[in-house]
Short mmCIF file of C-alpha atoms in Angstrom, two decimals:
data_model
loop_
_atom_site.label_atom_id
_atom_site.label_comp_id
_atom_site.label_asym_id
_atom_site.label_seq_id
_atom_site.Cartn_x
_atom_site.Cartn_y
_atom_site.Cartn_z
CA MET A 10 94.52 129.45 120.00
CA THR A 11 95.05 132.11 121.83
CA LYS A 12 97.12 135.21 119.38
CA ARG A 13 99.96 134.69 121.91
CA GLN A 14 100.42 130.89 120.80
CA PHE A 15 100.03 131.41 117.33
CA VAL A 16 102.38 133.80 117.12
CA LEU A 17 104.98 132.00 119.27
CA ILE A 18 104.09 129.30 117.24
CA ILE A 19 104.70 131.05 114.70
CA LEU A 20 108.30 133.00 115.44
CA MET A 21 110.12 129.27 116.31
CA MET A 22 108.91 127.72 112.47
CA THR A 23 110.37 131.33 111.14
CA LEU A 24 113.65 130.60 113.68
CA LEU A 25 113.89 127.10 112.09
CA VAL A 26 113.70 128.31 108.60
CA CYS A 27 116.70 130.97 109.00
CA HIS A 28 118.13 128.22 110.10
CA ALA A 29 117.98 125.79 107.65
CA GLN A 30 120.17 122.70 106.41
CA LYS A 31 121.41 123.07 103.17
CA ARG A 32 121.84 119.22 103.31
CA GLN A 33 119.09 117.63 105.04
CA PHE A 34 117.20 113.61 103.91
CA ARG A 35 114.02 114.91 102.87
CA GLY A 36 112.19 111.26 102.28
CA ALA A 37 108.29 109.74 101.88
CA TRP A 38 108.03 105.94 101.52
CA ILE A 39 105.17 104.58 99.02
CA GLN A 40 103.81 102.01 99.78
CA ALA A 41 101.97 98.93 96.95
CA VAL A 42 101.52 96.77 100.21
CA ASN A 43 98.52 98.72 101.77
CA GLY A 44 96.39 98.35 97.41
CA GLN A 45 96.64 102.59 96.93
CA PHE A 46 97.29 100.98 93.37
CA GLN A 47 95.44 97.43 92.85
CA GLY A 48 94.13 96.32 89.68
CA MET A 49 94.75 100.75 89.17
CA SER A 50 94.86 101.40 84.87
CA THR A 51 98.27 102.28 83.47
CA ALA A 52 96.91 106.20 83.16
CA ALA A 53 95.02 105.62 86.76
CA MET A 54 98.18 104.55 88.93
CA GLN A 55 100.36 106.97 86.09
CA GLN A 56 98.72 110.45 86.87
CA THR A 57 97.67 110.04 90.22
CA LEU A 58 101.49 109.52 91.16
CA VAL A 59 102.69 112.12 88.64
CA TYR A 60 99.94 113.82 91.54
CA GLN A 61 101.77 113.14 94.31
CA LEU A 62 105.23 113.54 93.58
CA ASP A 63 104.21 117.22 92.63
CA GLU A 64 102.53 117.07 95.49
CA LEU A 65 105.81 116.53 97.41
CA GLN A 66 107.70 118.66 95.71
CA LYS A 67 106.07 121.58 97.12
CA ASP A 68 106.10 120.96 100.32
CA GLY A 69 110.02 119.69 99.85
CA VAL A 70 111.02 116.14 99.92
CA ASN A 71 114.23 114.92 97.86
CA ALA A 72 113.31 111.47 98.47
CA ILE A 73 110.99 109.02 97.47
CA ILE A 74 111.28 105.29 98.77
CA PHE A 75 109.49 103.14 96.84
CA GLN A 76 107.88 99.64 97.38
CA VAL A 77 108.41 97.39 94.71
CA ARG A 78 108.17 93.78 96.27
CA PRO A 79 106.55 92.90 99.07
CA GLU A 80 106.35 89.07 98.37
CA CYS A 81 108.44 88.07 96.22
CA ASP A 82 107.08 89.88 93.07
CA ALA A 83 107.77 93.21 90.94
CA LEU A 84 106.06 96.17 90.69
CA TYR A 85 108.85 96.14 87.20
CA ALA A 86 109.62 94.26 85.11
CA SER A 87 111.71 90.77 86.44
CA LYS A 88 111.84 87.59 84.64
CA ILE A 89 113.65 86.82 87.81
CA GLU A 90 109.77 87.57 89.85
CA PRO A 91 105.91 87.32 89.25
CA TRP A 92 104.16 91.22 88.53
CA SER A 93 102.71 91.89 91.78
CA ARG A 94 98.98 92.29 92.60
CA PHE A 95 99.65 94.67 94.72
CA LEU A 96 99.51 96.19 91.35
CA THR A 97 97.59 94.44 88.83
CA GLY A 98 95.06 92.24 90.95
CA VAL A 99 96.33 89.26 90.58
CA GLN A 100 99.93 88.62 90.66
CA GLY A 101 101.25 87.13 87.49
CA ARG A 102 99.56 89.65 85.42
CA ALA A 103 101.19 92.44 83.95
CA PRO A 104 99.89 95.95 83.92
CA GLN A 105 98.19 96.77 80.96
CA PRO A 106 98.69 99.02 78.40
CA TYR A 107 102.36 97.68 79.64
CA TRP A 108 104.65 100.05 81.25
CA ASP A 109 107.80 99.45 84.44
CA PRO A 110 107.15 101.26 87.44
CA LEU A 111 110.32 101.00 88.86
CA GLU A 112 110.91 102.47 85.29
CA TRP A 113 109.23 105.17 85.63
CA MET A 114 109.71 105.95 89.29
CA VAL A 115 113.20 106.55 88.60
CA ASN A 116 112.60 109.23 85.22
CA GLU A 117 109.83 111.40 86.86
CA CYS A 118 112.14 111.27 90.15
CA HIS A 119 114.39 112.49 88.44
CA LYS A 120 112.81 114.92 86.46
CA ARG A 121 112.52 116.56 90.08
CA GLY A 122 116.03 116.09 91.12
CA MET A 123 114.41 114.13 93.80
CA GLU A 124 116.51 111.05 95.10
CA LEU A 125 114.39 106.82 94.39
CA HIS A 126 115.12 104.42 96.10
CA ALA A 127 113.90 101.25 95.12
CA TRP A 128 112.04 98.71 98.82
CA ILE A 129 112.17 95.28 98.66
CA ASN A 130 110.60 93.35 102.14
CA PRO A 131 113.98 90.85 101.65
CA TYR A 132 112.17 87.33 103.35
CA ARG A 133 109.15 88.44 103.00
CA ALA A 134 107.38 85.42 100.23
CA LYS A 135 103.53 85.35 101.32
CA THR A 136 101.45 88.28 103.02
CA LYS A 137 98.70 87.63 104.88
CA GLY A 138 96.15 88.52 102.10
CA THR A 139 97.33 86.78 99.55
CA ASN A 140 95.45 83.71 98.35
CA GLN A 141 96.77 82.40 95.27
CA LEU A 142 100.47 82.14 93.63
CA ALA A 143 102.13 82.84 90.53
CA VAL A 144 102.90 79.82 89.73
CA ASN A 145 106.43 80.76 88.57
CA HIS A 146 106.73 82.17 92.49
CA VAL A 147 109.59 81.82 93.98
CA ALA A 148 108.13 79.81 97.01
CA LYS A 149 106.07 76.76 93.83
CA LEU A 150 109.32 76.43 92.87
CA ARG A 151 111.70 76.30 95.95
CA PRO A 152 109.13 74.13 98.68
CA ASN A 153 111.30 73.57 101.10
CA CYS A 154 112.62 77.78 101.13
CA TYR A 155 110.23 79.62 103.16
CA PHE A 156 108.33 78.50 107.09
CA THR A 157 104.89 79.66 107.58
CA TYR A 158 103.96 81.62 109.78
CA ASP A 159 100.89 83.57 110.87
CA ASN A 160 99.71 81.97 107.75
CA GLN A 161 102.20 84.49 105.63
CA TYR A 162 105.06 82.51 104.37
CA ILE A 163 109.48 83.79 104.96
CA LEU A 164 111.69 82.59 103.76
CA ASN A 165 114.19 80.97 106.35
CA PRO A 166 116.80 83.05 106.79
CA ALA A 167 119.06 80.65 107.75
CA LEU A 168 119.32 79.20 104.15
CA LYS A 169 122.86 80.02 102.29
CA GLU A 170 120.50 80.39 99.23
CA ASN A 171 117.84 82.05 100.14
CA ARG A 172 121.19 85.17 101.08
CA ASP A 173 122.44 84.26 97.47
CA TYR A 174 118.37 84.51 95.99
CA ILE A 175 117.42 87.98 97.09
CA CYS A 176 120.60 89.61 96.44
CA MET A 177 120.22 87.91 92.46
CA VAL A 178 117.23 90.15 92.35
CA VAL A 179 118.73 92.46 94.06
CA ASP A 180 122.00 92.43 91.60
CA ASP A 181 119.52 92.13 89.07
CA ILE A 182 117.10 95.81 90.05
CA VAL A 183 120.43 97.70 90.90
CA SER A 184 122.41 96.39 87.70
CA ARG A 185 119.25 97.33 85.36
CA TYR A 186 117.67 100.19 87.09
CA ASP A 187 119.19 103.76 87.65
CA ILE A 188 117.99 104.19 91.01
CA ASP A 189 119.72 106.25 93.89
CA GLY A 190 119.10 103.66 97.17
CA LEU A 191 118.14 100.38 97.27
CA HIS A 192 116.07 100.36 100.37
CA ILE A 193 115.29 97.07 102.87
CA ASP A 194 112.85 97.83 105.93
CA ASP A 195 111.90 96.54 109.94
CA TYR A 196 110.74 92.20 108.14
CA PHE A 197 113.57 90.32 109.50
CA TYR A 198 111.78 87.32 111.23
CA PRO A 199 108.44 87.51 111.63
CA TYR A 200 107.12 89.88 114.23
CA PRO A 201 105.77 86.98 117.22
CA ALA A 202 102.02 86.40 116.94
CA PRO A 203 100.66 84.91 119.91
CA GLY A 204 101.33 81.57 120.74
CA GLN A 205 103.73 81.01 117.29
CA SER A 206 106.87 79.60 116.95
CA ILE A 207 109.40 79.20 114.64
CA PRO A 208 109.30 76.20 112.78
CA ASP A 209 113.76 76.53 112.31
CA GLN A 210 114.26 74.42 115.94
CA GLN A 211 115.88 71.54 113.89
CA TYR A 212 117.56 73.71 111.86
CA TYR A 213 119.15 75.29 114.38
CA MET A 214 119.67 71.14 116.23
CA THR A 215 121.95 70.25 113.04
CA ASP A 216 124.13 73.17 111.87
CA ARG A 217 124.71 75.77 115.67
CA GLY A 218 127.35 77.15 113.02
CA GLY A 219 128.36 77.73 117.76
CA PHE A 220 126.59 79.50 119.05
CA ALA A 221 124.43 78.72 122.19
CA THR A 222 121.29 80.21 121.50
CA ILE A 223 118.89 80.37 119.01
CA GLY A 224 118.50 83.20 119.28
CA ASP A 225 122.56 84.45 118.53
CA TRP A 226 122.30 82.50 115.53
CA ARG A 227 119.44 83.35 113.86
CA ARG A 228 121.34 86.45 114.35
CA ASN A 229 123.77 85.96 112.56
CA ASN A 230 122.30 84.33 110.07
CA VAL A 231 120.45 88.00 109.47
CA ASN A 232 123.61 89.83 109.27
CA LEU A 233 125.60 87.14 106.93
CA PHE A 234 122.24 88.81 104.92
CA VAL A 235 122.99 91.86 105.36
CA LYS A 236 126.67 91.79 105.14
CA GLN A 237 126.67 90.52 101.88
CA LEU A 238 123.40 92.42 100.72
CA SER A 239 125.55 96.36 101.13
CA GLU A 240 129.01 94.33 99.51
CA THR A 241 126.06 93.27 95.95
CA ILE A 242 124.58 96.28 95.31
CA HIS A 243 128.41 98.18 95.68
CA LYS A 244 130.12 95.55 93.94
CA ARG A 245 127.40 96.20 91.28
CA LYS A 246 127.64 99.98 91.51
CA PRO A 247 130.01 102.21 95.07
CA TRP A 248 127.03 104.93 93.93
CA VAL A 249 123.29 103.07 95.28
CA LYS A 250 122.90 103.99 98.48
CA PHE A 251 122.15 100.68 100.77
CA GLY A 252 119.38 101.47 103.19
CA VAL A 253 117.38 100.16 106.40
CA SER A 254 114.59 101.05 108.46
CA PRO A 255 113.98 99.19 111.37
CA PHE A 256 111.74 98.77 114.36
CA GLY A 257 112.52 102.74 116.10
CA ILE A 258 113.12 99.80 119.77
CA TYR A 259 116.77 97.81 119.92
CA ARG A 260 116.51 96.41 122.99
CA ASN A 261 115.16 98.19 126.10
CA LYS A 262 117.09 100.01 129.10
CA LYS A 263 115.85 95.97 131.89
CA THR A 264 117.54 93.60 129.05
CA ASP A 265 120.87 94.99 128.20
CA PRO A 266 121.00 97.50 130.64
CA VAL A 267 124.30 99.47 129.39
CA ASN A 268 123.21 99.64 125.75
CA GLY A 269 118.51 98.86 125.53
CA SER A 270 116.64 102.76 126.31
CA GLU A 271 113.92 103.83 129.30
CA THR A 272 110.83 102.05 126.69
CA ASN A 273 109.23 98.84 126.58
CA GLY A 274 108.69 97.54 123.78
CA LEU A 275 109.07 95.00 121.22
CA GLN A 276 112.99 95.49 120.59
CA ASN A 277 114.45 94.96 116.99
CA TYR A 278 117.77 92.57 119.67
CA ASP A 279 115.63 89.72 120.70
CA ASP A 280 112.52 89.66 118.89
CA LEU A 281 113.36 90.18 115.36
CA TYR A 282 116.85 88.78 115.24
CA ALA A 283 118.28 91.94 114.02
CA ASP A 284 121.21 93.36 115.04
CA VAL A 285 121.28 96.72 113.50
CA LEU A 286 123.54 98.53 115.17
CA LEU A 287 126.36 96.13 113.86
CA TRP A 288 125.21 96.45 110.27
CA VAL A 289 125.83 100.49 111.88
CA ASN A 290 129.16 100.74 113.31
CA ASN A 291 130.76 98.07 111.08
CA GLY A 292 129.64 100.27 107.82
CA TRP A 293 127.63 97.46 106.72
CA VAL A 294 124.11 100.20 105.76
CA ASP A 295 124.47 103.67 104.08
CA TYR A 296 122.11 104.68 106.11
CA CYS A 297 119.89 104.51 109.31
CA VAL A 298 115.90 105.63 109.08
CA PRO A 299 115.21 103.65 113.22
CA GLN A 300 111.06 104.17 112.76
CA ILE A 301 109.74 106.38 115.42
CA TYR A 302 106.31 106.19 115.04
CA TRP A 303 104.83 106.39 118.78
CA GLN A 304 104.15 110.49 120.50
CA ILE A 305 106.05 112.71 123.10
CA GLY A 306 105.11 111.05 125.77
CA HIS A 307 103.95 107.36 124.23
CA PRO A 308 103.60 105.82 128.06
CA THR A 309 106.16 103.13 126.84
CA ALA A 310 107.70 104.04 123.70
CA ASP A 311 107.85 107.82 123.95
CA TYR A 312 109.47 108.96 120.79
CA ALA A 313 111.60 111.98 123.05
CA THR A 314 113.26 108.96 124.18
CA LEU A 315 113.92 106.84 121.16
CA ILE A 316 115.90 110.25 119.28
CA LYS A 317 117.76 110.78 122.39
CA TRP A 318 118.65 106.73 121.87
CA TRP A 319 119.21 106.01 118.10
CA ASP A 320 121.53 109.98 118.23
CA LYS A 321 123.95 108.25 120.69
CA HIS A 322 123.99 105.18 119.63
CA ALA A 323 123.76 105.42 116.29
CA SER A 324 125.66 107.89 114.83
CA ASN A 325 128.64 105.64 112.58
CA ARG A 326 125.61 106.24 109.30
CA PRO A 327 123.50 108.67 108.27
CA LEU A 328 120.85 109.20 110.95
CA PHE A 329 117.60 109.79 109.78
CA ILE A 330 114.21 109.32 111.33
CA GLY A 331 111.32 107.43 110.05
CA GLU A 332 108.02 109.92 111.30
CA ASP A 333 104.40 108.67 110.68
CA VAL A 334 102.30 112.63 109.70
CA GLU A 335 98.86 111.14 111.44
CA ARG A 336 100.48 110.44 114.74
CA THR A 337 102.23 112.87 114.41
CA THR A 338 99.36 115.33 113.77
CA LYS A 339 96.43 113.30 115.96
CA TYR A 340 98.67 114.04 119.53
CA ALA A 341 98.71 117.89 120.68
CA ASP A 342 102.16 119.91 121.85
CA PRO A 343 102.91 119.34 125.36
CA LEU A 344 104.16 122.58 125.82
CA ILE A 345 101.44 123.71 123.00
CA PRO A 346 98.28 121.51 123.87
CA THR A 347 97.06 123.67 120.71
CA SER A 348 99.53 122.61 119.20
CA HIS A 349 99.50 119.53 117.00
CA GLN A 350 103.15 118.04 117.84
CA LEU A 351 105.59 118.79 114.53
CA PRO A 352 106.93 122.18 116.02
CA ALA A 353 107.53 119.82 119.05
CA LYS A 354 109.07 116.91 116.76
CA TYR A 355 111.63 119.25 115.19
CA ARG A 356 113.01 121.08 118.30
CA LEU A 357 113.79 117.58 119.44
CA HIS A 358 115.55 117.02 116.34
CA GLN A 359 117.83 120.27 116.16
CA GLN A 360 118.84 119.32 119.71
CA THR A 361 120.06 116.06 118.14
CA HIS A 362 123.85 116.18 116.89
CA HIS A 363 123.66 113.39 114.24
CA VAL A 364 120.09 113.02 112.46
CA ASN A 365 120.45 114.64 109.60
CA GLY A 366 117.01 114.30 107.85
CA VAL A 367 113.31 111.99 107.93
CA VAL A 368 111.43 109.63 106.34
CA LEU A 369 107.74 110.23 106.24
CA TRP A 370 105.29 107.92 106.41
CA TYR A 371 103.44 107.59 104.42
CA ALA A 372 103.25 109.25 101.18
CA LYS A 373 99.80 109.86 100.95
CA ALA A 374 98.85 111.49 104.10
CA VAL A 375 101.78 114.47 103.75
CA VAL A 376 99.98 114.94 100.04
CA ASP A 377 96.86 114.58 101.57
CA ASN A 378 97.53 117.48 103.64
CA ILE A 379 96.64 116.01 107.14
CA GLY A 380 96.18 117.94 110.61
CA ASN A 381 97.87 120.90 107.98
CA TYR A 382 101.06 118.44 108.11
CA GLY A 383 101.59 118.64 103.70
CA SER A 384 101.54 123.23 104.08
CA VAL A 385 103.57 123.13 106.66
CA LEU A 386 106.61 122.13 106.14
CA ARG A 387 105.70 123.78 101.91
CA ASN A 388 106.06 126.65 103.59
CA TYR A 389 107.94 126.45 106.84
CA TYR A 390 110.40 123.72 107.74
CA TRP A 391 110.99 122.54 103.79
CA LYS A 392 110.51 126.42 102.37
CA TYR A 393 113.44 126.40 100.77
CA PRO A 394 115.73 123.10 99.38
CA ALA A 395 117.16 120.74 100.55
CA LEU A 396 120.15 118.67 99.61
CA GLN A 397 121.22 115.32 100.45
CA PRO A 398 123.33 114.87 102.78
CA ARG A 399 127.11 114.10 101.90
CA MET A 400 128.53 109.80 102.03
CA GLU A 401 132.49 110.99 101.90
CA PHE A 402 132.83 107.22 102.92
CA ILE A 403 131.54 106.65 99.63
CA ASP A 404 132.91 109.58 97.44
CA ASP A 405 133.99 113.03 98.52
CA LYS A 406 135.80 114.80 95.81
CA ALA A 407 133.65 117.26 94.40
CA PRO A 408 132.81 117.58 90.85
CA LYS A 409 134.23 120.33 88.21
CA LYS A 410 132.77 123.46 88.09
CA PRO A 411 130.17 123.61 84.56
CA ARG A 412 131.53 124.67 81.47
CA LYS A 413 130.40 128.20 79.49
CA LEU A 414 127.74 129.81 81.43
CA LYS A 415 125.55 131.79 78.92
CA ALA A 416 122.01 133.61 79.44
CA LEU A 417 120.17 133.52 75.73
CA TRP A 418 117.32 134.48 74.02
CA THR A 419 115.33 131.47 72.67
CA SER A 420 111.65 131.79 70.54
CA ASP A 421 110.87 129.95 74.10
CA GLY A 422 112.49 132.97 75.96
CA TYR A 423 115.70 134.03 77.99
CA PHE A 424 117.47 130.73 79.58
CA LEU A 425 120.77 130.49 81.44
CA PHE A 426 122.53 127.49 78.99
CA TRP A 427 125.36 125.53 81.05
CA GLN A 428 127.69 122.48 79.63
CA ALA A 429 128.51 119.83 81.49
CA PRO A 430 131.71 119.66 83.63
CA ARG A 431 134.60 116.48 81.92
CA GLY A 432 134.84 113.79 84.33
CA LYS A 433 134.58 110.33 83.04
CA LYS A 434 134.47 107.62 86.15
CA TRP A 435 131.28 107.62 88.18
CA ASN A 436 132.81 109.69 91.28
CA ASP A 437 133.46 112.44 88.81
CA VAL A 438 130.45 113.42 86.82
CA ALA A 439 127.94 116.14 88.11
CA THR A 440 124.70 114.52 88.11
CA LYS A 441 122.89 117.41 89.09
CA TYR A 442 123.44 120.90 89.37
CA VAL A 443 122.33 124.00 92.07
CA VAL A 444 121.54 127.58 90.48
CA TYR A 445 121.69 129.93 92.98
CA LYS A 446 120.14 134.19 92.69
CA TYR A 447 121.44 137.03 93.88
CA ASP A 448 121.00 140.62 93.59
CA ALA A 449 123.41 142.86 91.59
CA GLY A 450 126.45 143.84 94.04
CA GLU A 451 125.60 141.27 97.00
CA LYS A 452 127.73 138.39 97.87
CA ILE A 453 128.04 134.83 96.90
CA ASN A 454 127.13 132.24 99.86
CA ILE A 455 125.90 129.59 98.94
CA GLU A 456 125.69 128.32 102.13
CA ASP A 457 121.82 130.49 102.25
CA VAL A 458 119.71 128.00 100.72
CA SER A 459 117.62 130.42 100.32
CA LYS A 460 118.79 131.80 97.07
CA ILE A 461 118.62 128.41 95.29
CA VAL A 462 116.00 129.01 92.63
CA ALA A 463 116.60 124.49 91.34
CA ILE A 464 118.15 121.83 91.49
CA THR A 465 118.13 119.99 87.97
CA SER A 466 119.28 117.62 85.74
CA GLN A 467 119.14 119.73 82.94
CA THR A 468 122.06 122.26 81.65
CA PHE A 469 119.43 124.70 81.20
CA ILE A 470 116.89 126.88 82.89
CA LYS A 471 114.56 129.55 81.95
CA LEU A 472 115.45 133.42 83.24
CA PRO A 473 112.12 135.10 85.18
CA TYR A 474 112.92 138.21 82.24
CA ASP A 475 110.86 141.54 82.60
CA ASN A 476 112.10 144.84 81.39
CA GLY A 477 116.14 143.46 81.65
CA LYS A 478 117.04 146.74 83.88
CA THR A 479 116.99 144.92 86.99
CA LYS A 480 120.76 143.12 87.19
CA TYR A 481 121.13 139.73 89.29
CA THR A 482 123.99 137.15 89.76
CA TYR A 483 123.53 134.02 88.91
CA VAL A 484 125.48 131.36 89.93
CA VAL A 485 125.34 126.79 88.80
CA THR A 486 126.96 124.55 91.03
CA SER A 487 127.73 120.98 89.72
CA ILE A 488 126.87 117.65 91.95
CA ASP A 489 127.62 114.32 91.38
CA ARG A 490 125.72 110.94 92.44
CA MET A 491 126.96 111.33 96.22
CA SER A 492 125.59 115.25 96.42
CA ASN A 493 129.36 116.71 96.13
CA GLU A 494 129.44 119.90 94.71
CA SER A 495 131.70 121.78 92.69
CA LYS A 496 133.59 125.00 93.42
CA VAL A 497 130.89 128.14 91.89
CA LYS A 498 130.57 129.13 88.11
CA LYS A 499 128.73 132.76 87.88
CA LYS A 500 126.57 134.85 85.45
CA ARG A 501 125.58 138.70 85.29
CA VAL A 502 122.20 139.24 84.02
CA LYS A 503 119.93 141.92 83.96
CA LEU A 504 116.76 141.10 84.35
#
């Protein structure tokens, strides 16, 4: 890399930092199905997760999407489904020493000012690598509820009892855990396998439901489920965000000249029977994270083509982009061959009208700092904290500002204390606070993210006292569950 190219990259990054977004979804997936936790002791897994969360927090991540149900099992305490083998090594075996990973993750994320979204795979009942099911697994209790495909068990989407069952499982999670979101990914009807067909023709022939093709019938089965799941979540807790992360291609233009993209890959609509645009446009999901895992210039699924397509077609709900860390760092920036594609992809983000966030696939790749990806986030793109994007369609009313802001000495040092504002209903209670710091005489501007010193669920912060001769103004605002921000409360101090 020449000196001129290096300076150009730093300049582009600096410009982005100067125009840093105050509100941006900055997520990372932590998956279990890859076996990274399988057989770990309780202490070892907690230690691993603490390290990952600490590093991700430094990198600017503000939301964790944590896999808790890979195959009709549980990485949480469930009376409905068995403990996951991806946690303990044997399906149905409880962790020893006993702990509840989901409850623990909720607490750890909230301590760091992060959201926790519980990620489930709704239909998958057995992965290819699972050879033994627990006696209380749904496939054992109800052997007619699933079909076998490519050495997997899939809960049949045609059966209402399966929709009801999954919604019962989700309602249990939402009711018992203080999660911020419920997340499903791209597994609906199974990904096509060569020489295999989905064994559901008899169900279609028995009850076509007025649909002329089996494809339309299958899509309707999934539509019914997504709508029911959305209603289940919001009936229990209106503030829990329901998100979906579909495969990156909706339809190819050669299949759908009107709504298709200039791509030639597998299609959500035609191959997975997932009509994602219908869910977005009908408001059945609260956010959408298409998995655009390919590189800029991919011959059949170009990243630049797809981010522009989703920006145009999926704007009725908050839109975030699923980014593959390894692929991004593997391929060169088309304009700067000596750089990987992170700067190029962020340039594309800046050019969109509706994209307001990223979810990184996957957390460990960021923590391992592959291609310096984590370092670049930490030092440039996500150098300053960001609040979650607002979702006015759920709640648009800000909470009241904090009360009784005071600076006090304690035995542990100089602290800024405040009290929570009064609020009775879920949509007017403060759950977090944003703390800003300004020099004496500096104009208060809470849109300047460089002034944020903390986003915290606590009602105090320790002040960096030096000699008591320099004047500052601290500002604290309240944030509710939907990231609505209150008016400011100010306090002048000498540090």
